[in-house]
PDB file of C-alpha atoms in Angstrom:
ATOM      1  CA  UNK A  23      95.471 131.667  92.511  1.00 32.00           C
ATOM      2  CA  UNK A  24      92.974 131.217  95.066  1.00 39.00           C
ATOM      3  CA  UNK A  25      90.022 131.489  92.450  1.00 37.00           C
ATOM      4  CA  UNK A  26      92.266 128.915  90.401  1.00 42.00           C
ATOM      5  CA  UNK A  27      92.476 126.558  93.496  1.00 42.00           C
ATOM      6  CA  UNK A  28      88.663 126.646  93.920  1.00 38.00           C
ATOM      7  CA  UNK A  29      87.379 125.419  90.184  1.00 46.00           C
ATOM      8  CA  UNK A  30      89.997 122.310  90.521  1.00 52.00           C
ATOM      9  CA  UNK A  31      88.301 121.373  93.875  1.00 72.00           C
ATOM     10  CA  UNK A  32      85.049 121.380  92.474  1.00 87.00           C
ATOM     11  CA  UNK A  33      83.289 117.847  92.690  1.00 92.00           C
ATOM     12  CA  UNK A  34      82.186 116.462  88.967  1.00 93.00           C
ATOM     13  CA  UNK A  35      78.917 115.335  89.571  1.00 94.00           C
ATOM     14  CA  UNK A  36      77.119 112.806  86.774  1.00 93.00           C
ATOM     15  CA  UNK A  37      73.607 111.794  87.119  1.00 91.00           C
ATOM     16  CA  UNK A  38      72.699 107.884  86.601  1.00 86.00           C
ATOM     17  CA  UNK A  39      69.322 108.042  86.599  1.00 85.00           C
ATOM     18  CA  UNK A  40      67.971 107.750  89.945  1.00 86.00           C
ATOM     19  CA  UNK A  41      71.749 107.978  90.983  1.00 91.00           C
ATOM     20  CA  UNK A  42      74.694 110.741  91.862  1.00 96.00           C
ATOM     21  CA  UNK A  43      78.121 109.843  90.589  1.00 97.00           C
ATOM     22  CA  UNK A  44      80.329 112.600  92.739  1.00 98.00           C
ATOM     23  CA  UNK A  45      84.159 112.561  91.861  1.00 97.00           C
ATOM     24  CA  UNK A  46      86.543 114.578  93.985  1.00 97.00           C
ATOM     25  CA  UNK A  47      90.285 115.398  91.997  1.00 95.00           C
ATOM     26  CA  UNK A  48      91.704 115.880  95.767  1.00 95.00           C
ATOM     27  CA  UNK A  49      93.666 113.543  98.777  1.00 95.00           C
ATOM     28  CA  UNK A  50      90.743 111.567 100.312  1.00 97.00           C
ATOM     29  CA  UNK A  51      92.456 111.593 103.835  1.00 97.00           C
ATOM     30  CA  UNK A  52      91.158 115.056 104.241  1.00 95.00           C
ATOM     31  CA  UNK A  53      88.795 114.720 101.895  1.00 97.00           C
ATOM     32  CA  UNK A  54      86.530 111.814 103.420  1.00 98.00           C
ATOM     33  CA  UNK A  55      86.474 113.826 106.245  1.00 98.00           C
ATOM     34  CA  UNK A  56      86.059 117.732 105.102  1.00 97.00           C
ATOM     35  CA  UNK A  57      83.443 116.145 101.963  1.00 97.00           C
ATOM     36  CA  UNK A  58      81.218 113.449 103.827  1.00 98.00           C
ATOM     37  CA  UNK A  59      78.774 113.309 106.885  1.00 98.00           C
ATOM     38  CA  UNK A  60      80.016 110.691 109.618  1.00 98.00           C
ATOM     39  CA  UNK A  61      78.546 107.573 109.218  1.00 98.00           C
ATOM     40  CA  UNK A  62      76.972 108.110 106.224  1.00 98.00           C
ATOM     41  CA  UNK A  63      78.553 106.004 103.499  1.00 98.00           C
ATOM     42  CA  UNK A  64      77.412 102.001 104.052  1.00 98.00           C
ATOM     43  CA  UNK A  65      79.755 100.178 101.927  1.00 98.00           C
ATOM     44  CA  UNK A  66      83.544 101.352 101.198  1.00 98.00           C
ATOM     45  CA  UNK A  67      84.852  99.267  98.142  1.00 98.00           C
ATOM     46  CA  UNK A  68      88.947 100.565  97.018  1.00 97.00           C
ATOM     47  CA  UNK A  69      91.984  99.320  96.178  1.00 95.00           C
ATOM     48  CA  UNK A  70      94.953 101.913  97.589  1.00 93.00           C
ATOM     49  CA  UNK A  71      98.380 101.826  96.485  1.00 89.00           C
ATOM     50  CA  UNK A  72     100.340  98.650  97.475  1.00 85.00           C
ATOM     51  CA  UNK A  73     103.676 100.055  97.473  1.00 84.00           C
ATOM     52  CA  UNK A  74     105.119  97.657  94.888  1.00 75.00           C
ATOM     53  CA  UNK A  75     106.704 100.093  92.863  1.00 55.00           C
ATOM     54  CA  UNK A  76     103.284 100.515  89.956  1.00 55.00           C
ATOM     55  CA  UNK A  77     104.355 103.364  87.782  1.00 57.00           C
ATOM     56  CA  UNK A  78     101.591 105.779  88.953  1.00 50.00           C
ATOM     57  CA  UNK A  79     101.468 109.319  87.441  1.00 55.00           C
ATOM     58  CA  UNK A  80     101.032 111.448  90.301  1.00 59.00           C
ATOM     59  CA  UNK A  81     102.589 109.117  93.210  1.00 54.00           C
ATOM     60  CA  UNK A  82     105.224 107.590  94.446  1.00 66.00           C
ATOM     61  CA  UNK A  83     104.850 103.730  95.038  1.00 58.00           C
ATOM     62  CA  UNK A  84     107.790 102.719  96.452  1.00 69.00           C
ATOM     63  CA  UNK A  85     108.564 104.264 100.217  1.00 85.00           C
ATOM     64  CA  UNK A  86     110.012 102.757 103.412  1.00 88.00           C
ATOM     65  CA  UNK A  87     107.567 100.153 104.460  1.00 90.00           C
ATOM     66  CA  UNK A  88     107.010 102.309 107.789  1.00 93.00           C
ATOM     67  CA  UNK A  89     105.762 105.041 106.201  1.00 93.00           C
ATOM     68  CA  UNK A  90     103.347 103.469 104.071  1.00 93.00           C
ATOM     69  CA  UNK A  91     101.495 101.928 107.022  1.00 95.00           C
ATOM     70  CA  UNK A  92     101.453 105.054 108.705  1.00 96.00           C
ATOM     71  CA  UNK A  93      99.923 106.431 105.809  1.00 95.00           C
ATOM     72  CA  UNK A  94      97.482 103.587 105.215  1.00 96.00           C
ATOM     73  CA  UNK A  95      96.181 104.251 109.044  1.00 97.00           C
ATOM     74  CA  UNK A  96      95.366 108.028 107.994  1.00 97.00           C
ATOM     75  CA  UNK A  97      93.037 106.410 105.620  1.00 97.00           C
ATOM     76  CA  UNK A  98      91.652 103.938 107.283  1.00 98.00           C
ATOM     77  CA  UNK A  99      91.056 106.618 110.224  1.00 98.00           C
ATOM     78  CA  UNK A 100      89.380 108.756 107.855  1.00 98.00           C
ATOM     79  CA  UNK A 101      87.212 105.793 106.543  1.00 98.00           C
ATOM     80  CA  UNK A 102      86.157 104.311 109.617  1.00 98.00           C
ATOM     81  CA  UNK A 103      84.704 107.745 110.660  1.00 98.00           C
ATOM     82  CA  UNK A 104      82.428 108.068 107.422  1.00 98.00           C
ATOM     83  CA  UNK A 105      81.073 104.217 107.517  1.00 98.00           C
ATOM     84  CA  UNK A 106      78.150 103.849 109.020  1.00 98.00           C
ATOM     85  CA  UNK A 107      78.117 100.810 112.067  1.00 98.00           C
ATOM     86  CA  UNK A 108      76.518  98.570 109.641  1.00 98.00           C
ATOM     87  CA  UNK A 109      78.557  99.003 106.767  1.00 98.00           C
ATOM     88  CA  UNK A 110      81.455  97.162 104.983  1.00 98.00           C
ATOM     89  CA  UNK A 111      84.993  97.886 104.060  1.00 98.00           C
ATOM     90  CA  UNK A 112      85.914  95.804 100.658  1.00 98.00           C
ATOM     91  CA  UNK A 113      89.702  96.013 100.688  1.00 98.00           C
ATOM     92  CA  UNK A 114      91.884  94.806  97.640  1.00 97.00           C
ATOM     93  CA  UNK A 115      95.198  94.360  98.816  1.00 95.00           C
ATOM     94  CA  UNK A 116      97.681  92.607  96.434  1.00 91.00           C
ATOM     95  CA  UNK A 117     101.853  91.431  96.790  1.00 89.00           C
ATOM     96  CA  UNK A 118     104.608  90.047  95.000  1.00 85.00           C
ATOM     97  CA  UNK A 119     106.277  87.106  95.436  1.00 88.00           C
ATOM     98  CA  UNK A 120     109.531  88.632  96.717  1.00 86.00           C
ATOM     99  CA  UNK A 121     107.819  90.907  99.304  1.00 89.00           C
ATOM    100  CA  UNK A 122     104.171  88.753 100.300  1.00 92.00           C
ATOM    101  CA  UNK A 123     103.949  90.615 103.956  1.00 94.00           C
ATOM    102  CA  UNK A 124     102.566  93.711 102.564  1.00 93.00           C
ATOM    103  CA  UNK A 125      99.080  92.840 102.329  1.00 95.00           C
ATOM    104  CA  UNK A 126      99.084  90.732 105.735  1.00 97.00           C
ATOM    105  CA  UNK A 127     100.360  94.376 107.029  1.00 96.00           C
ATOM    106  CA  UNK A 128      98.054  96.530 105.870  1.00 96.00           C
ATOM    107  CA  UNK A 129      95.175  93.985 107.481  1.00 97.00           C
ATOM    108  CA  UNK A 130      97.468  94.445 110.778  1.00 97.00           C
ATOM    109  CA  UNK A 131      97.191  98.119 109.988  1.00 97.00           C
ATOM    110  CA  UNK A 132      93.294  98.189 109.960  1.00 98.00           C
ATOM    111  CA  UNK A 133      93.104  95.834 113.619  1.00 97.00           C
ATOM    112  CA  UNK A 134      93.161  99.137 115.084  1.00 94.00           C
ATOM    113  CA  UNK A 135      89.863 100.624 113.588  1.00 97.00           C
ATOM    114  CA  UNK A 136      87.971  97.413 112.028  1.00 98.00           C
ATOM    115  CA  UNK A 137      87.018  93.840 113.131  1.00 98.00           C
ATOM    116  CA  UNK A 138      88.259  91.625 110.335  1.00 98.00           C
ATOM    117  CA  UNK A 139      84.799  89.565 109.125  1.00 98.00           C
ATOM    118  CA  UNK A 140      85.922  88.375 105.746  1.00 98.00           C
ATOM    119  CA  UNK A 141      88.359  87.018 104.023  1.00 98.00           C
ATOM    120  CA  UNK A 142      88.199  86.385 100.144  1.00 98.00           C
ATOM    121  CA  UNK A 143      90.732  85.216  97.521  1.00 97.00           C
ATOM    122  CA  UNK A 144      90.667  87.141  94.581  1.00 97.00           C
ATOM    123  CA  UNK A 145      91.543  84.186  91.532  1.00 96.00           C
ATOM    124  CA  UNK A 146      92.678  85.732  88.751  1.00 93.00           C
ATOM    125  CA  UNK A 147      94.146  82.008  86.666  1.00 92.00           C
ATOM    126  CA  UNK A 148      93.204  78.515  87.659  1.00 92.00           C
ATOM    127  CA  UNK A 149      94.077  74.873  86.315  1.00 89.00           C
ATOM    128  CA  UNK A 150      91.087  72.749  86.887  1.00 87.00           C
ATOM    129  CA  UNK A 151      92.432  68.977  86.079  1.00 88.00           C
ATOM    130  CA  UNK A 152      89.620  66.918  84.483  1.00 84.00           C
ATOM    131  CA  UNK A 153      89.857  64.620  87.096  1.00 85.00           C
ATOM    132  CA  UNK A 154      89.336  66.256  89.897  1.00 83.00           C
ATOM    133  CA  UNK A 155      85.655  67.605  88.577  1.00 79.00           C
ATOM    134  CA  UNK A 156      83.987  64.367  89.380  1.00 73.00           C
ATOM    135  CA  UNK A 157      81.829  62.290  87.365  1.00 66.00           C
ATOM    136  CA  UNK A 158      80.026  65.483  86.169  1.00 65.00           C
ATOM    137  CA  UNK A 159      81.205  65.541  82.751  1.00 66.00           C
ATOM    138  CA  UNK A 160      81.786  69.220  83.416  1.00 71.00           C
ATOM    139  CA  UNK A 161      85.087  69.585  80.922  1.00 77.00           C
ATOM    140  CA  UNK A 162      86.245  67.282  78.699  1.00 82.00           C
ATOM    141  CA  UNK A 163      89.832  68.148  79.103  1.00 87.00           C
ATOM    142  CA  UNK A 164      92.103  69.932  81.400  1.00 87.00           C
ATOM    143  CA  UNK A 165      91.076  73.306  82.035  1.00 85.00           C
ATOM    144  CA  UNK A 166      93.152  76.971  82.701  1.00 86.00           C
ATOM    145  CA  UNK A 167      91.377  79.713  82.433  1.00 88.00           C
ATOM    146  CA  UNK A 168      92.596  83.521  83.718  1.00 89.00           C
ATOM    147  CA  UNK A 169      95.393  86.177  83.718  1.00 83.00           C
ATOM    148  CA  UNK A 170      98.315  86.418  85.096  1.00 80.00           C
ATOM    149  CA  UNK A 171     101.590  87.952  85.118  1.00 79.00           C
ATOM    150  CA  UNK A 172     104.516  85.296  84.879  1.00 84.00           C
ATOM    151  CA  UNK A 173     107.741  85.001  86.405  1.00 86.00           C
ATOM    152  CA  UNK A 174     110.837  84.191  85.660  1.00 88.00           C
ATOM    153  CA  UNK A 175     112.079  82.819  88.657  1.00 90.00           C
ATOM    154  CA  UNK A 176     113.416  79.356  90.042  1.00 92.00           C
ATOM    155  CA  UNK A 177     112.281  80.803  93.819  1.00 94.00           C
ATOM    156  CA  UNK A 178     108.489  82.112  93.258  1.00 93.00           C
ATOM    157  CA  UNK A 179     105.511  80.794  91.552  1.00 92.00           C
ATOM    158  CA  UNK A 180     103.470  82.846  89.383  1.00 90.00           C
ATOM    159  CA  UNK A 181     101.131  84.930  91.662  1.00 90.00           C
ATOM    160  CA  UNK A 182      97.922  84.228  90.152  1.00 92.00           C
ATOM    161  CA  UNK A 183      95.523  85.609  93.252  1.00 93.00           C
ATOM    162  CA  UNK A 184      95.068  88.854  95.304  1.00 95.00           C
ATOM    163  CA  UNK A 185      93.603  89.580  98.926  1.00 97.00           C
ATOM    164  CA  UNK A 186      89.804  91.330  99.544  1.00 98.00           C
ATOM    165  CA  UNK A 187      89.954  91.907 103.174  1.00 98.00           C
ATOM    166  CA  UNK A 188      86.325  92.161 104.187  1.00 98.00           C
ATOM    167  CA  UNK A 189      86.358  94.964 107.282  1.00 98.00           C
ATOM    168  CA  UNK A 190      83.280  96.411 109.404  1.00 98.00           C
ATOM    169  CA  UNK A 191      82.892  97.473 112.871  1.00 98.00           C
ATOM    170  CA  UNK A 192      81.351  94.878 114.753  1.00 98.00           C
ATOM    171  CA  UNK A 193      82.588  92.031 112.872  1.00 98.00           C
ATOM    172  CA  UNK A 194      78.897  90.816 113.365  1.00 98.00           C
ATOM    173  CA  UNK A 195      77.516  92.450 110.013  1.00 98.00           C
ATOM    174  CA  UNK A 196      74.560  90.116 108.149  1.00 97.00           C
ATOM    175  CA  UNK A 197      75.794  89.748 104.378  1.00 97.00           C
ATOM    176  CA  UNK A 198      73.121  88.367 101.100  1.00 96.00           C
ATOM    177  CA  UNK A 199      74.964  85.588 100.844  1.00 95.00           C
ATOM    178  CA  UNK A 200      72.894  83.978  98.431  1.00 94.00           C
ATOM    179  CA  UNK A 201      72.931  87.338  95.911  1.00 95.00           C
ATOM    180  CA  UNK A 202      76.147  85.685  94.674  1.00 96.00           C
ATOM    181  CA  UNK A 203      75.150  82.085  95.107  1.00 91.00           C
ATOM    182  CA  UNK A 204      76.085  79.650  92.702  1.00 90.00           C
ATOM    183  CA  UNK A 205      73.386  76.247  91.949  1.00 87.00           C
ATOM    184  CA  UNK A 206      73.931  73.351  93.742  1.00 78.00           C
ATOM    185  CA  UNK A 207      76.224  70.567  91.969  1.00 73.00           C
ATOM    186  CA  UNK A 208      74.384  68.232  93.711  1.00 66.00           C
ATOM    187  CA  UNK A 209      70.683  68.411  92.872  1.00 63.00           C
ATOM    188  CA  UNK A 210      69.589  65.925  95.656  1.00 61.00           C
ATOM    189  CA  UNK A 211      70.792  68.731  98.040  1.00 58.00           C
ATOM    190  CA  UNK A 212      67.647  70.860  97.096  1.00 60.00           C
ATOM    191  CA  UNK A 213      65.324  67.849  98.176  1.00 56.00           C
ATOM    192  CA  UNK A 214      67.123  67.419 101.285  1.00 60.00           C
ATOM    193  CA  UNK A 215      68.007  70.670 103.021  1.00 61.00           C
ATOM    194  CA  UNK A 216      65.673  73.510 103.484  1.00 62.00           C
ATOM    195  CA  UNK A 217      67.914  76.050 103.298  1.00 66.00           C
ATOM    196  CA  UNK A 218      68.690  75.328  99.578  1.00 62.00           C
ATOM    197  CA  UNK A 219      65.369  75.321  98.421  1.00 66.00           C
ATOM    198  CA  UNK A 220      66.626  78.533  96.317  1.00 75.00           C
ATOM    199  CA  UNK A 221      68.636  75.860  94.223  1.00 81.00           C
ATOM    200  CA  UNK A 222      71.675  78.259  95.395  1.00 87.00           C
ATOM    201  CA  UNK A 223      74.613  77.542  98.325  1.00 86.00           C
ATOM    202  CA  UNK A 224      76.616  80.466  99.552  1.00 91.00           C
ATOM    203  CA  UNK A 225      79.495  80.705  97.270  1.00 94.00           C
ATOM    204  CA  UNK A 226      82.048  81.219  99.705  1.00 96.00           C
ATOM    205  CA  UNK A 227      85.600  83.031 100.060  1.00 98.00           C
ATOM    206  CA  UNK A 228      87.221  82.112  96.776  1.00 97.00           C
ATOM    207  CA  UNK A 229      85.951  84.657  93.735  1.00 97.00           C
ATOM    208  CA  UNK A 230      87.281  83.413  90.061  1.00 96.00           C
ATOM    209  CA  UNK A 231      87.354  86.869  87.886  1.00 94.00           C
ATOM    210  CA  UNK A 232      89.536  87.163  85.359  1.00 89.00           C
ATOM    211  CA  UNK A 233      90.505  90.066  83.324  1.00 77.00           C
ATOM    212  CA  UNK A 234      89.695  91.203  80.128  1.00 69.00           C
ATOM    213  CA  UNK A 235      92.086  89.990  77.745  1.00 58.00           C
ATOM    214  CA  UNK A 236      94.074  93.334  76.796  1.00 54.00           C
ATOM    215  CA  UNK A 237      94.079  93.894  73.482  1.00 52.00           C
ATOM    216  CA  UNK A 238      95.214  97.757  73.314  1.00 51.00           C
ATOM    217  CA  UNK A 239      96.757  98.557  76.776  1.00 52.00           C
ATOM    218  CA  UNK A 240      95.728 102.711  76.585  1.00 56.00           C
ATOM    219  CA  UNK A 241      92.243 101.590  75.640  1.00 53.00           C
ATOM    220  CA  UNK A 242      91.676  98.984  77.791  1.00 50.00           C
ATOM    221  CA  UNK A 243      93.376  99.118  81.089  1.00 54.00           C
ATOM    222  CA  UNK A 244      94.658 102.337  80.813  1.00 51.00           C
ATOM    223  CA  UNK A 245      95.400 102.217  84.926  1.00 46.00           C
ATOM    224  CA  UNK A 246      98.153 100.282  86.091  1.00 45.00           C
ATOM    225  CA  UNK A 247      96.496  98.519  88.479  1.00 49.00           C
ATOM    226  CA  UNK A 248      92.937  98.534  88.413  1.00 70.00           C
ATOM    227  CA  UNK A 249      90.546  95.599  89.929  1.00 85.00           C
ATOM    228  CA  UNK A 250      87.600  94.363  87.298  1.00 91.00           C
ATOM    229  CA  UNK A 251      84.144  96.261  87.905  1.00 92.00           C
ATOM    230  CA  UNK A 252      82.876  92.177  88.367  1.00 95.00           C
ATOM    231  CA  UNK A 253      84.886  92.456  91.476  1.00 96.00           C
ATOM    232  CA  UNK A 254      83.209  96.035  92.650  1.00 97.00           C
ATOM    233  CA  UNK A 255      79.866  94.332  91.944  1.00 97.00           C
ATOM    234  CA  UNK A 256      80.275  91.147  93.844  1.00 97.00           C
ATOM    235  CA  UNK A 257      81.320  93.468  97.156  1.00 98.00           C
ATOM    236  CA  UNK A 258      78.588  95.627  96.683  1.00 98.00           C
ATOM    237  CA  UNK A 259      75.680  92.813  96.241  1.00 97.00           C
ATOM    238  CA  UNK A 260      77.207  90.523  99.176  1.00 98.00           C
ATOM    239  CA  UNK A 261      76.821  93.331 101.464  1.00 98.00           C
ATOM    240  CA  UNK A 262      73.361  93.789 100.296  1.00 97.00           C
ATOM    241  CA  UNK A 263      71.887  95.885  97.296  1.00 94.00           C
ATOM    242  CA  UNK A 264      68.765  97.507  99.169  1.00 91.00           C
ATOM    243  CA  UNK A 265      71.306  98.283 101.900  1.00 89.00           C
ATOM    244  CA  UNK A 266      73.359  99.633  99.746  1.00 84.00           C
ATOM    245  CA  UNK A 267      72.325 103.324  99.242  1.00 92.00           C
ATOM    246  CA  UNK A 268      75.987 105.077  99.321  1.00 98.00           C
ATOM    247  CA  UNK A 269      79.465 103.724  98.288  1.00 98.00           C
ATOM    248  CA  UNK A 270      82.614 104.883  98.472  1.00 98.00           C
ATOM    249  CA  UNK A 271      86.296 104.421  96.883  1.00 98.00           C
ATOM    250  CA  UNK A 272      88.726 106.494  98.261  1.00 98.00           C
ATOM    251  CA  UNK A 273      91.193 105.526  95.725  1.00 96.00           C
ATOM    252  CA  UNK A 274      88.881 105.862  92.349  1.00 96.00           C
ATOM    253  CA  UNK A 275      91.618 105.427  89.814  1.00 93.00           C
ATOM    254  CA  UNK A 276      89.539 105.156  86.221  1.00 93.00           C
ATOM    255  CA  UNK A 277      86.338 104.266  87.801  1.00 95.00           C
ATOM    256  CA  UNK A 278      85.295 100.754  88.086  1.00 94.00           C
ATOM    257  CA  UNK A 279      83.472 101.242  91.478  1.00 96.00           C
ATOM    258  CA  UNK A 280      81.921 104.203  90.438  1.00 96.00           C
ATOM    259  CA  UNK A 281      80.779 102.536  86.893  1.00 95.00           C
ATOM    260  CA  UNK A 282      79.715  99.384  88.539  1.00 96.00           C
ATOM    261  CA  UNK A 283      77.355 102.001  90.681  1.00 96.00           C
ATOM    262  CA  UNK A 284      76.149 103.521  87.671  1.00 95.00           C
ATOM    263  CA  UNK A 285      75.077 100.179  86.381  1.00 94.00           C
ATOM    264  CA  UNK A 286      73.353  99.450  89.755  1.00 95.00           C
ATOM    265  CA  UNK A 287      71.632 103.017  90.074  1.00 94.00           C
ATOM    266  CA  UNK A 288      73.743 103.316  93.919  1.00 96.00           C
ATOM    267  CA  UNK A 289      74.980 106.689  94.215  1.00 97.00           C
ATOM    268  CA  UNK A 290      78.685 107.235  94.965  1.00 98.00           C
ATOM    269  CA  UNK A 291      81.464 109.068  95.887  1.00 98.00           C
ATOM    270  CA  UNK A 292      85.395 108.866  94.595  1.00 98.00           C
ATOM    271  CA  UNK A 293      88.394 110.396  95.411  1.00 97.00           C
ATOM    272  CA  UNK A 294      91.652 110.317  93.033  1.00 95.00           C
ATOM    273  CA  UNK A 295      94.489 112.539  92.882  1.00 92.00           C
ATOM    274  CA  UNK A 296      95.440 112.329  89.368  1.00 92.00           C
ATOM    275  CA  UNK A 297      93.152 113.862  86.820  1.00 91.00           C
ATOM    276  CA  UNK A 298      94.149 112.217  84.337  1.00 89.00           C
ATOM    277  CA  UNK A 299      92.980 109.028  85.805  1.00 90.00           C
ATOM    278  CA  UNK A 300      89.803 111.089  87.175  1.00 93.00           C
ATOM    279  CA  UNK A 301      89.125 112.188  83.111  1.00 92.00           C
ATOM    280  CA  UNK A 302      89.079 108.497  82.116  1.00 91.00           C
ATOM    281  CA  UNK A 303      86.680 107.850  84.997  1.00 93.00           C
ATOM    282  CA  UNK A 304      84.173 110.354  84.217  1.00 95.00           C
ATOM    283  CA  UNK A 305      84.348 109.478  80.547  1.00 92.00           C
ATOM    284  CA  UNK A 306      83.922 105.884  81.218  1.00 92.00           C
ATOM    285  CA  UNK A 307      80.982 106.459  83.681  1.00 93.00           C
ATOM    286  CA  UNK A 308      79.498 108.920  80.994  1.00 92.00           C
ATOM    287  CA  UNK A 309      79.119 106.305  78.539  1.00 89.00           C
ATOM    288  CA  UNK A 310      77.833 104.208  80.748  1.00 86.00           C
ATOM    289  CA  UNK A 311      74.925 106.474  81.361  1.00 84.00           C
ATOM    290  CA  UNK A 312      74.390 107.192  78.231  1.00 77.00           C
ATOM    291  CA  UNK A 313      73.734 103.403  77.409  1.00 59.00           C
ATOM    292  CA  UNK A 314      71.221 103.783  79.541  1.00 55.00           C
ATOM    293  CA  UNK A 315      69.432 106.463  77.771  1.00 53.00           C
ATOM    294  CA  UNK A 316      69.259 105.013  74.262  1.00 46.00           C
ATOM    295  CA  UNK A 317      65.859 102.888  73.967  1.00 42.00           C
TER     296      UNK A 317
END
């Protein structure tokens, strides 16, 4: 039993070329703490459990409200201790209509162990009226673009945005801004300011990234709630690339931090408690490197 106990907790490790992919099928409240050096990881990017009642495999998303925040504060402890003082916490935090105070309480949760420097909006499905682009000529027609899950309700609108609560420990860490900049609209702006001579303005706390359309849902989403890897990327490059030399998701799920790593040649390290879920990461990850093999 023991011996048995032993080859599960053994780490899958995948080389990305200059990179380590590490993947831990255990808890990562204990497992932050018993796997990693303090303050060595420099940017945390995860989305946990938001106790809406997802149909998870191997855990149970619908407890009393108390016990879930006590639980998110065990992993927030455990994550505070392994970021470094100059590193960020990207935290996806999603609700539903009927119950919106959950991710406002998990932020509440981390108060205790993080400043709170960030806050983004997560757009998942916009309408973008023709008028209201200006005299651009940008569309020629009204334009919605995005996912997102309707309802059938007279009370609630369709929830069409989630929460990335950007956490670090001084609340004073310096971001690349401009590594996700989007070109002025404005051209004259370049001429006139010398802090857009790049052509590029900061692009500020509202992130359009919509899903894939799903065209087979055990092919292509096969996780019940999984974020985009777009998402995983645009955390990791605000907080800086070069400075990025470790990241973390404590709640893995099927991988999209990890592959978005793999693509960037970052090493990281996951934790997920289903295997299942940890198979289809490594397989995804493995293809990934693999790509990046062939000539």
């Amino acid at each position: 039993m023991d011996e048995k106990r032993t080859r599960k907790k053994r780490p899958k490790r995948i080389s990305a070329g200059d990179a380590a992919i590490t993947l831990y099928n255990e808890d990562c409240v204990k497992g932050m703490i018993s796997r990693l050096l303090k303050e060595s990881v420099d940017v945390i990017v995860t989305s946990p459990p938001y106790n809406l009642g997802t149909n998870y495999s191997r855990y149970q998303d619908a407890i009393p409200r108390n016990q879930y925040l006590a639980w998110t504060t065990r992993w927030l402890a455990s994550a505070r201790t392994v970021l470094k003082q100059e590193g960020s916490l990207f935290l996806n935090v999603g609700a539903k209509p009927s119950d919106p105070w959950g991710p406002f309480e998990v932020a509440f949760a981390a108060r205790g162990f993080f400043h709170l420097q960030n806050v983004i909006h997560w757009i998942k499905s916009i309408h973008i009226p023709k008028a209201s682009t200006g005299g651009y000529g940008l569309v020629n027609d009204d334009l919605t673009v995005g996912h997102y899950q309707p309802i059938n309700s007279t009370r609630f609108l369709n929830d069409c945005h989630e929460y990335i609560f950007h956490f670090t420990k001084s609340g004073r860490v310096p971001l690349d801004r401009i590594a996700l900049g989007v070109p002025y609209q404005d051209k004259s702006n370049i001429g006139r300011w010398k802090r857009a001579a790049s052509g590029f303005h900061c692009r500020g706390n509202t992130w359009f990234i919509p899903y894939r359309t799903i065209q087979d849902r055990k092919r292509d989403r096969p996780h019940p709630a999984s974020y985009p890897a777009e998402l995983a990327e645009m955390c990791i490059r605000l907080h800086g690339i070069e400075r990025g030399q470790l990241v973390l998701d404590p709640f893995t799920g099927i991988g999209n931090t990890a592959v978005t790593c793999a693509r960037l040649g970052i090493n990281f390290v996951g934790f997920e408690i289903d295997p299942s879920y940890l198979q289809q990461a490594v397989h995804r990850i493995s293809q990934e490197t693999e790509g990046k093999k062939r000539p």
